Short mmCIF file of N, CA, C and O in Angstrom, two decimals:
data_model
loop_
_atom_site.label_atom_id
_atom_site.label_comp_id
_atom_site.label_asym_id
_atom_site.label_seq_id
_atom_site.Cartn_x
_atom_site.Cartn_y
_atom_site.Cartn_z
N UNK A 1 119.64 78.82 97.84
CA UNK A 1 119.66 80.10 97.18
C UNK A 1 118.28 80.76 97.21
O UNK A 1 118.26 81.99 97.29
N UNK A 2 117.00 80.04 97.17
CA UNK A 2 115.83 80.69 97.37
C UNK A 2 115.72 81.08 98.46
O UNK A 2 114.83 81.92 98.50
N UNK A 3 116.42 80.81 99.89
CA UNK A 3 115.84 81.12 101.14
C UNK A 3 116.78 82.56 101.16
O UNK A 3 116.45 83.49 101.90
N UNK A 4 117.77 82.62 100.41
CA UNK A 4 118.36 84.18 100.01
C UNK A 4 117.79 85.00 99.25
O UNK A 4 117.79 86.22 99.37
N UNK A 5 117.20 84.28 98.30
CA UNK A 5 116.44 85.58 97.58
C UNK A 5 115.23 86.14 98.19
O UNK A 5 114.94 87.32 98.00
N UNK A 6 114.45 85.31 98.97
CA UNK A 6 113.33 85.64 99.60
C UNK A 6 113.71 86.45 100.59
O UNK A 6 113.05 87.49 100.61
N UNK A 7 114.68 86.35 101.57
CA UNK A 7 115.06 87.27 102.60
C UNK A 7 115.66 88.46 102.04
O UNK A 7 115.49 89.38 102.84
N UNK A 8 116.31 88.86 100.97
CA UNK A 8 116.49 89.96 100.21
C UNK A 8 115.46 90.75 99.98
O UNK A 8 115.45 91.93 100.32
N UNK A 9 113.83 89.72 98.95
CA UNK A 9 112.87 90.51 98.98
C UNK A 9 112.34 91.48 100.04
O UNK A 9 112.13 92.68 99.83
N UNK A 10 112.12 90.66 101.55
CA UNK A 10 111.46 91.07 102.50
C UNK A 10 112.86 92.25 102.95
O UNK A 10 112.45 93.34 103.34
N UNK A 11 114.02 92.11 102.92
CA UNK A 11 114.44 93.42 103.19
C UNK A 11 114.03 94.30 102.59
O UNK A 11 113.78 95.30 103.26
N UNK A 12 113.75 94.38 101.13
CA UNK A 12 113.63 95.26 100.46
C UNK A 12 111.89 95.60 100.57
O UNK A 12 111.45 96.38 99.73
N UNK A 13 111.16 95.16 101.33
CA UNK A 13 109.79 95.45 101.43
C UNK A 13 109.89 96.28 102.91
O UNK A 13 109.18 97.26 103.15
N UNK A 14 110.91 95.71 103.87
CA UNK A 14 111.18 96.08 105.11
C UNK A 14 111.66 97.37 105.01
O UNK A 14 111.14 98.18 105.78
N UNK A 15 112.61 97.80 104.19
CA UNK A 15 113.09 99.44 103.94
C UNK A 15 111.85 99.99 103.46
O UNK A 15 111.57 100.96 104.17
N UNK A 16 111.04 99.80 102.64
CA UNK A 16 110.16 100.29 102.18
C UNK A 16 109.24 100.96 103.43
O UNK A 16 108.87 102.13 103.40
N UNK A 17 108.96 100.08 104.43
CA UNK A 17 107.91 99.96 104.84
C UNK A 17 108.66 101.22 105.75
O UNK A 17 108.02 102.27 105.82
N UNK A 18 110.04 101.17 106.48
CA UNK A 18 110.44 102.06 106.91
C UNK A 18 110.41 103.68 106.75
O UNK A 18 110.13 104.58 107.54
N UNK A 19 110.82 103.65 105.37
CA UNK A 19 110.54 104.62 104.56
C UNK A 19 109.15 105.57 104.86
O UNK A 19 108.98 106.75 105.16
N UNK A 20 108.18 104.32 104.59
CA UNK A 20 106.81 105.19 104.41
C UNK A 20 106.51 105.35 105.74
O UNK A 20 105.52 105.97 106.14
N UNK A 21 107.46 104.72 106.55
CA UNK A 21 106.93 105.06 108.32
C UNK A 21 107.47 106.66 108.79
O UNK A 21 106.94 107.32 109.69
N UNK A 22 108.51 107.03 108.05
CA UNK A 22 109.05 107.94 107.74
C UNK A 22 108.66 109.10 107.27
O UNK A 22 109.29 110.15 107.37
N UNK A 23 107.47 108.94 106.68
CA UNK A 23 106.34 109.87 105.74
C UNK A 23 105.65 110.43 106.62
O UNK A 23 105.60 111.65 106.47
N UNK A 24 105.05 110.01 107.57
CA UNK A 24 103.77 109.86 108.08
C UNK A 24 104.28 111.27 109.33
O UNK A 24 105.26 111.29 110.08
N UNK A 25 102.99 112.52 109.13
CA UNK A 25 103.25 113.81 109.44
C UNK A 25 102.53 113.79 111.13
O UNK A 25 102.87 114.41 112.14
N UNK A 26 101.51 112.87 110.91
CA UNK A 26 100.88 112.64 112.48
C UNK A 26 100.57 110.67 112.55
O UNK A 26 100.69 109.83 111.65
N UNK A 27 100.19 110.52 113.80
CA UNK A 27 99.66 109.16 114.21
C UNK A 27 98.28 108.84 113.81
O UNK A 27 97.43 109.41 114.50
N UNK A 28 97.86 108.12 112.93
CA UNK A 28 96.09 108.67 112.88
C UNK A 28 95.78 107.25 113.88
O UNK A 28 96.64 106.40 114.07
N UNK A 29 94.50 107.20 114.40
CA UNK A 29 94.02 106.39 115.79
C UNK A 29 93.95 105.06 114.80
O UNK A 29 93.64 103.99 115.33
N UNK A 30 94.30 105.10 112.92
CA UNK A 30 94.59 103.20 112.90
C UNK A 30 95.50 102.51 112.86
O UNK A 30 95.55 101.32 112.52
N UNK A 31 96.60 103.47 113.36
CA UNK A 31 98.24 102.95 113.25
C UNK A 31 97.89 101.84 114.25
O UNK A 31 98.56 100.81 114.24
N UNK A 32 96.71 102.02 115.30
CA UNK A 32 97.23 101.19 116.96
C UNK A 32 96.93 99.66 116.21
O UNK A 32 97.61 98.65 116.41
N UNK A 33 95.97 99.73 115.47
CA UNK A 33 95.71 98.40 115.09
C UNK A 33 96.98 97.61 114.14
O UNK A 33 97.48 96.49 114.26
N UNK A 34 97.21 98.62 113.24
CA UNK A 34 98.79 98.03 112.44
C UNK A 34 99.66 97.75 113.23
O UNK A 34 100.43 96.95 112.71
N UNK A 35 100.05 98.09 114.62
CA UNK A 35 101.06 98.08 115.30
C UNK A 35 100.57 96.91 116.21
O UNK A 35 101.41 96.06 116.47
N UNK A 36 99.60 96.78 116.60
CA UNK A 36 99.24 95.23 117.12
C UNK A 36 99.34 94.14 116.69
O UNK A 36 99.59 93.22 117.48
N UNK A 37 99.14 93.83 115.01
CA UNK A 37 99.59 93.51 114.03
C UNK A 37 101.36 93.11 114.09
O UNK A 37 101.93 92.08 114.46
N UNK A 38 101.73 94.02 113.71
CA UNK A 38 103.10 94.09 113.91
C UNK A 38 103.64 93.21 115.06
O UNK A 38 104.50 92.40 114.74
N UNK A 39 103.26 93.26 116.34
CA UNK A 39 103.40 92.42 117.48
C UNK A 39 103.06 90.96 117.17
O UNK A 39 103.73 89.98 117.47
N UNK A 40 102.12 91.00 116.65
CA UNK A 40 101.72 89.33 116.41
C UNK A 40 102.70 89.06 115.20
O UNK A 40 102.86 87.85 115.01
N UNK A 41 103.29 89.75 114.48
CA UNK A 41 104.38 89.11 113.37
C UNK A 41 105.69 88.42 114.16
O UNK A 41 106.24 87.32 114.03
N UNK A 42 105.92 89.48 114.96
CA UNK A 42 107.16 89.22 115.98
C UNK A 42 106.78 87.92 116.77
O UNK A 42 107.64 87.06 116.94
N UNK A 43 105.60 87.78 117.20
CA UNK A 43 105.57 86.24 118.24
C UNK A 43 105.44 85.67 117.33
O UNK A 43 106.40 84.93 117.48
N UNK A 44 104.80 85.20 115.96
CA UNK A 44 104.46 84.35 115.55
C UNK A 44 105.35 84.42 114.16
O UNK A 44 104.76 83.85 113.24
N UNK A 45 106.47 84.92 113.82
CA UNK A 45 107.29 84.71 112.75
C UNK A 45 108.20 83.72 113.24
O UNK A 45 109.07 84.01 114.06
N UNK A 46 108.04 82.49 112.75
CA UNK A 46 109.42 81.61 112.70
C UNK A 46 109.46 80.84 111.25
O UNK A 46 109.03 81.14 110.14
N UNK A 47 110.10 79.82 111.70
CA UNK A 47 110.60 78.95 110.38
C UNK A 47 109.49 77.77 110.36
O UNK A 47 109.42 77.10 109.34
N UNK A 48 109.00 77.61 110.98
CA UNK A 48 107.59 76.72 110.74
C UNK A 48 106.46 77.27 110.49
O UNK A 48 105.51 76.56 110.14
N UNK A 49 106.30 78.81 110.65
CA UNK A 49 104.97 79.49 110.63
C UNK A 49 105.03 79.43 108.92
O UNK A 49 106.06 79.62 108.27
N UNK A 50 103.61 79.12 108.32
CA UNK A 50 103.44 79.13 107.10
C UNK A 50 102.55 80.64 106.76
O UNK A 50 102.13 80.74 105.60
N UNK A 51 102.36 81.43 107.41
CA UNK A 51 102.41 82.99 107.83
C UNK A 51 100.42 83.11 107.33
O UNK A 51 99.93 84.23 107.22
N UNK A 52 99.45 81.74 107.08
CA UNK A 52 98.47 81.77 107.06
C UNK A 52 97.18 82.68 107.89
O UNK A 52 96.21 83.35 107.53
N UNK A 53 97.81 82.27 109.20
CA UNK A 53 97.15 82.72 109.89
C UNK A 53 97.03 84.59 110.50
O UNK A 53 96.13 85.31 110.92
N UNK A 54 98.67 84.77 110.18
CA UNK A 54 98.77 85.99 110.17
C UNK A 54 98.78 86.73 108.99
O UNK A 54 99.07 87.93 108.99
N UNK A 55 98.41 85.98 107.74
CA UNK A 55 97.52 86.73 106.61
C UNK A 55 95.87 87.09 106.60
O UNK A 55 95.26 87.98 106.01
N UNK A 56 95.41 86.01 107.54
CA UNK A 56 94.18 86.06 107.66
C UNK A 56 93.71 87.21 108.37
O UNK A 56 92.64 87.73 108.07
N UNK A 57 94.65 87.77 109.57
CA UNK A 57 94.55 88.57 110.85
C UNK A 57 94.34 90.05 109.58
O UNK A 57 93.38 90.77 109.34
N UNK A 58 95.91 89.97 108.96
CA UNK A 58 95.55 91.29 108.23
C UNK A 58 94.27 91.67 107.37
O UNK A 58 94.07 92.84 107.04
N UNK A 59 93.43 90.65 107.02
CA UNK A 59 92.45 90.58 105.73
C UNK A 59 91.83 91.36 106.70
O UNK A 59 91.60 92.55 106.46
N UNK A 60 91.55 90.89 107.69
CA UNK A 60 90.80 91.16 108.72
C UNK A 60 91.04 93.00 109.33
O UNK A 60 90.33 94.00 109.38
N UNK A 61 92.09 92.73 109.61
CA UNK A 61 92.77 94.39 109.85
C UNK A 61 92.16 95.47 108.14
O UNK A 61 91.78 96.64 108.20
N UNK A 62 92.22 94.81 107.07
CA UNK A 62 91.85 95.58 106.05
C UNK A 62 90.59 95.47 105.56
O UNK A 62 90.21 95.86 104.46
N UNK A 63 90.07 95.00 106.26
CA UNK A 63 88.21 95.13 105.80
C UNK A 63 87.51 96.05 106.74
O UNK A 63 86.42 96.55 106.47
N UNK A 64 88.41 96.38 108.32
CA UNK A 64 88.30 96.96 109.01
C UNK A 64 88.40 98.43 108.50
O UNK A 64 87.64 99.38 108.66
N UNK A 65 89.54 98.33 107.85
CA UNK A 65 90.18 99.85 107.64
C UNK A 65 88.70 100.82 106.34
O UNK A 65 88.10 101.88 106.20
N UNK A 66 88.81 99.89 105.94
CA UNK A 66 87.40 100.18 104.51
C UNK A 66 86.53 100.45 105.21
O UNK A 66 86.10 101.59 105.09
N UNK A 67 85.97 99.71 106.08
CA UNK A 67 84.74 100.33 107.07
C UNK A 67 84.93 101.19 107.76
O UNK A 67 84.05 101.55 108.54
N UNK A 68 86.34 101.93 107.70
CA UNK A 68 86.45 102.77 108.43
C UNK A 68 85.65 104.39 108.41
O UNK A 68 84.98 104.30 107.38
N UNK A 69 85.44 105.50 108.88
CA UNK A 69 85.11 106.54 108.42
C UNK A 69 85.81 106.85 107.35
O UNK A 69 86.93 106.33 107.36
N UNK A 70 85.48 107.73 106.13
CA UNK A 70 86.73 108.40 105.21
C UNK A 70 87.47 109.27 106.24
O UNK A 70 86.85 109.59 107.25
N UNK A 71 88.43 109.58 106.11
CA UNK A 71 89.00 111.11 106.64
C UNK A 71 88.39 112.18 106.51
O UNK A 71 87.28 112.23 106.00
N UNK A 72 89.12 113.35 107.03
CA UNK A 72 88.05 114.26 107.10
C UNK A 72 89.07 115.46 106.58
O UNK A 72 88.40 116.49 106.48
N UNK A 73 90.07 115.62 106.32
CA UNK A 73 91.82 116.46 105.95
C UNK A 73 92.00 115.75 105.22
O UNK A 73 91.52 114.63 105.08
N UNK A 74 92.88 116.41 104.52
CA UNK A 74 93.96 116.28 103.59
C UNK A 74 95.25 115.35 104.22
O UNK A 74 95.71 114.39 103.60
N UNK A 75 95.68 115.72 105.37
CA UNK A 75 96.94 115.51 105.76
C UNK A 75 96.12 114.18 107.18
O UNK A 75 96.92 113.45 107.77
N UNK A 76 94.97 114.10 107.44
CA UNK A 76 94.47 112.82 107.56
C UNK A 76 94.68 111.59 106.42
O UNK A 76 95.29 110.52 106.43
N UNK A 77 93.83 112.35 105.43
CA UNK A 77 93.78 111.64 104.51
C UNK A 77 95.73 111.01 104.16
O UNK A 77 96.07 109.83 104.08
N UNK A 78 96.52 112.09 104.04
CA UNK A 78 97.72 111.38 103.49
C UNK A 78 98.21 110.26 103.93
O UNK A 78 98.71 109.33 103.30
N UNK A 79 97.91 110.52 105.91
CA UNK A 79 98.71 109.70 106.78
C UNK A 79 97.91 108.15 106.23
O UNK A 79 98.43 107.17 105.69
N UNK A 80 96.71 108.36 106.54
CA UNK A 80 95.91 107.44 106.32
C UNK A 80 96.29 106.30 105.03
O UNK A 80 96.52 105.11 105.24
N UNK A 81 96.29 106.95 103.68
CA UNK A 81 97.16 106.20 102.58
C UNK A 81 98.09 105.74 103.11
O UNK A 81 97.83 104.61 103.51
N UNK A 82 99.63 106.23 103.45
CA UNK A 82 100.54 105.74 103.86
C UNK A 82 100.59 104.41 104.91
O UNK A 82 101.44 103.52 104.78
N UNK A 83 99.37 104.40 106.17
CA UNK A 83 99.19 103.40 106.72
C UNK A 83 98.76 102.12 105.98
O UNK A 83 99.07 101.03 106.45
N UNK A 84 97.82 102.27 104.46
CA UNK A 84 97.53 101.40 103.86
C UNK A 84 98.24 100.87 103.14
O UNK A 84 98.01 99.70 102.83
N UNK A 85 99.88 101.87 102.39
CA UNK A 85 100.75 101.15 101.83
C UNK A 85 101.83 100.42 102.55
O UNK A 85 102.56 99.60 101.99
N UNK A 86 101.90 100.76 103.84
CA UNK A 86 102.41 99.89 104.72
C UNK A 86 101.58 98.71 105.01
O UNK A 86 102.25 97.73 105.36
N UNK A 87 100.36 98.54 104.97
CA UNK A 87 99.57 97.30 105.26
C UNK A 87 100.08 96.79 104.17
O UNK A 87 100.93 95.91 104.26
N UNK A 88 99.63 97.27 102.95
CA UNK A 88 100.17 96.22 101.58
C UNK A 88 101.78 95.71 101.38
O UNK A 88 102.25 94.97 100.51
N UNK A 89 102.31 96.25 102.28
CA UNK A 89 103.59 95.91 102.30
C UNK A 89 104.27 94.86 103.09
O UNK A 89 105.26 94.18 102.86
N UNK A 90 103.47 94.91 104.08
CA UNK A 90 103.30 93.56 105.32
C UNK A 90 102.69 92.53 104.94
O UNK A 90 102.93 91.45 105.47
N UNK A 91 101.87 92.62 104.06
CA UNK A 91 101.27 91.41 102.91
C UNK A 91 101.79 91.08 102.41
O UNK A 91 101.91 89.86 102.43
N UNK A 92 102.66 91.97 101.38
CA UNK A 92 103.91 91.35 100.39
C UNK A 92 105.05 90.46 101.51
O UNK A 92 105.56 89.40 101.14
N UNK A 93 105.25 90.88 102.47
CA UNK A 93 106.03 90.49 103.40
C UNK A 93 105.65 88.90 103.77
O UNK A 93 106.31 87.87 103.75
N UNK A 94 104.49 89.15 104.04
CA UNK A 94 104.45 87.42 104.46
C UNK A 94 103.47 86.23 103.16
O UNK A 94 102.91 85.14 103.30
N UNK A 95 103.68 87.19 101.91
CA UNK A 95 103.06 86.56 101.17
C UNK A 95 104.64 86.09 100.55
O UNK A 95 104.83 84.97 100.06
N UNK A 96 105.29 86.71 100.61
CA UNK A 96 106.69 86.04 100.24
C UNK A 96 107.28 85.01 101.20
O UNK A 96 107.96 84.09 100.77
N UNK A 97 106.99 85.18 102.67
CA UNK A 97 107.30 83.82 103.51
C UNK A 97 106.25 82.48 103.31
O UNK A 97 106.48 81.27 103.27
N UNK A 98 105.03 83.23 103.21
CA UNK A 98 104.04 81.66 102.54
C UNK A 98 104.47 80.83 101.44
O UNK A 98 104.43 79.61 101.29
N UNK A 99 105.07 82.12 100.41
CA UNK A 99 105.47 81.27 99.23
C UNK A 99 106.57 80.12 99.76
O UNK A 99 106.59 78.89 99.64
N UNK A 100 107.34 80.91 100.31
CA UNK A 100 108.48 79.89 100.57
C UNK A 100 108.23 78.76 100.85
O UNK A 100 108.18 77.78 100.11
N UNK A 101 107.97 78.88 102.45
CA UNK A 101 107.39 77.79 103.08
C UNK A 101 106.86 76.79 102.42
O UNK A 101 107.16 75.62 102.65
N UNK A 102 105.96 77.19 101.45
CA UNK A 102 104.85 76.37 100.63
C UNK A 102 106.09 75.34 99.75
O UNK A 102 106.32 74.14 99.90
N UNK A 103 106.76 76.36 98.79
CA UNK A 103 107.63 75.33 98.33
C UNK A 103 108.71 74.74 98.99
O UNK A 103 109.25 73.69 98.65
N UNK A 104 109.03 75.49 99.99
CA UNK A 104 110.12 74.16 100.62
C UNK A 104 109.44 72.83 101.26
O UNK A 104 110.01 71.74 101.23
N UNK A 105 108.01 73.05 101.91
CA UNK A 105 107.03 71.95 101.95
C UNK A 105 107.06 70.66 101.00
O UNK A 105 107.13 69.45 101.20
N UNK A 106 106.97 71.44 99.92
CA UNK A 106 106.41 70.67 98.88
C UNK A 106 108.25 69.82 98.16
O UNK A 106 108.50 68.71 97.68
N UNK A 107 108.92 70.76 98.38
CA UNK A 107 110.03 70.49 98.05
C UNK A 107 110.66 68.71 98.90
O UNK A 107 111.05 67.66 98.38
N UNK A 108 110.53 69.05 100.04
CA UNK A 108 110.75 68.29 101.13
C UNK A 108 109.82 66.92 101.32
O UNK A 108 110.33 65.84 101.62
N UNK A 109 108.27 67.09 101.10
CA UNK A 109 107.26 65.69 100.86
C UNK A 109 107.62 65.28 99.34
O UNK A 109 107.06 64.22 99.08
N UNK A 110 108.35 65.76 98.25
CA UNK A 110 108.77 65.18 97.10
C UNK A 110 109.57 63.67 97.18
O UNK A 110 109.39 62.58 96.62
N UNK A 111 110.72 64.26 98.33
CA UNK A 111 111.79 63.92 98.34
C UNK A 111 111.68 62.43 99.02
O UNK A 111 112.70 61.75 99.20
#
């Protein structure tokens, strides 16, 4: 029943994320890096990935984004937010597959 509720969550982070992809009025030049991102979720999402490493990638993708220039528009600026609540949303995403993992781990060396 947990490996259902967790895949429920991530749908419901997955519409989200759709949603706010949905928002977004232009491309700003840091989508390319979120979307590279995105690629490495796809090769490296399975049932053994404990999603560590591709939490680390994003920390990394978001210390980037902070160093980034500010914007310089309004409607920069919006797109720009929106790319960041999609980053935080891809976090929630695999911070809910770590959890899992973690306890079915732990669940499983109990036993």
């Amino acid at each position: 029943m947990h490996y259902v509720n967790m895949r429920r969550e991530q749908c419901m982070i997955l519409q989200r994320i759709y949603d706010q992809l949905s928002c977004l009025t232009q491309i700003p030049e840091q989508a390319q890096p979120l979307a590279a991102l995105f690629s490495e979720i796809v090769d490296q999402y399975h049932e053994e990935n404990d999603c560590q490493t591709l939490l680390e990638r994003l920390d990394e993708l978001h210390t980037a984004y902070c160093q980034d220039v500010l914007p310089k528009t309004r409607e920069e600026f919006e797109n720009r937010a929106i790319l960041y609540c999609i980053l935080t949303g891809v976090q929630m995403f695999l911070q809910q597959k770590q959890h899992f993992y973690r306890e079915t781990a732990i669940q499983h060396h109990s036993r």
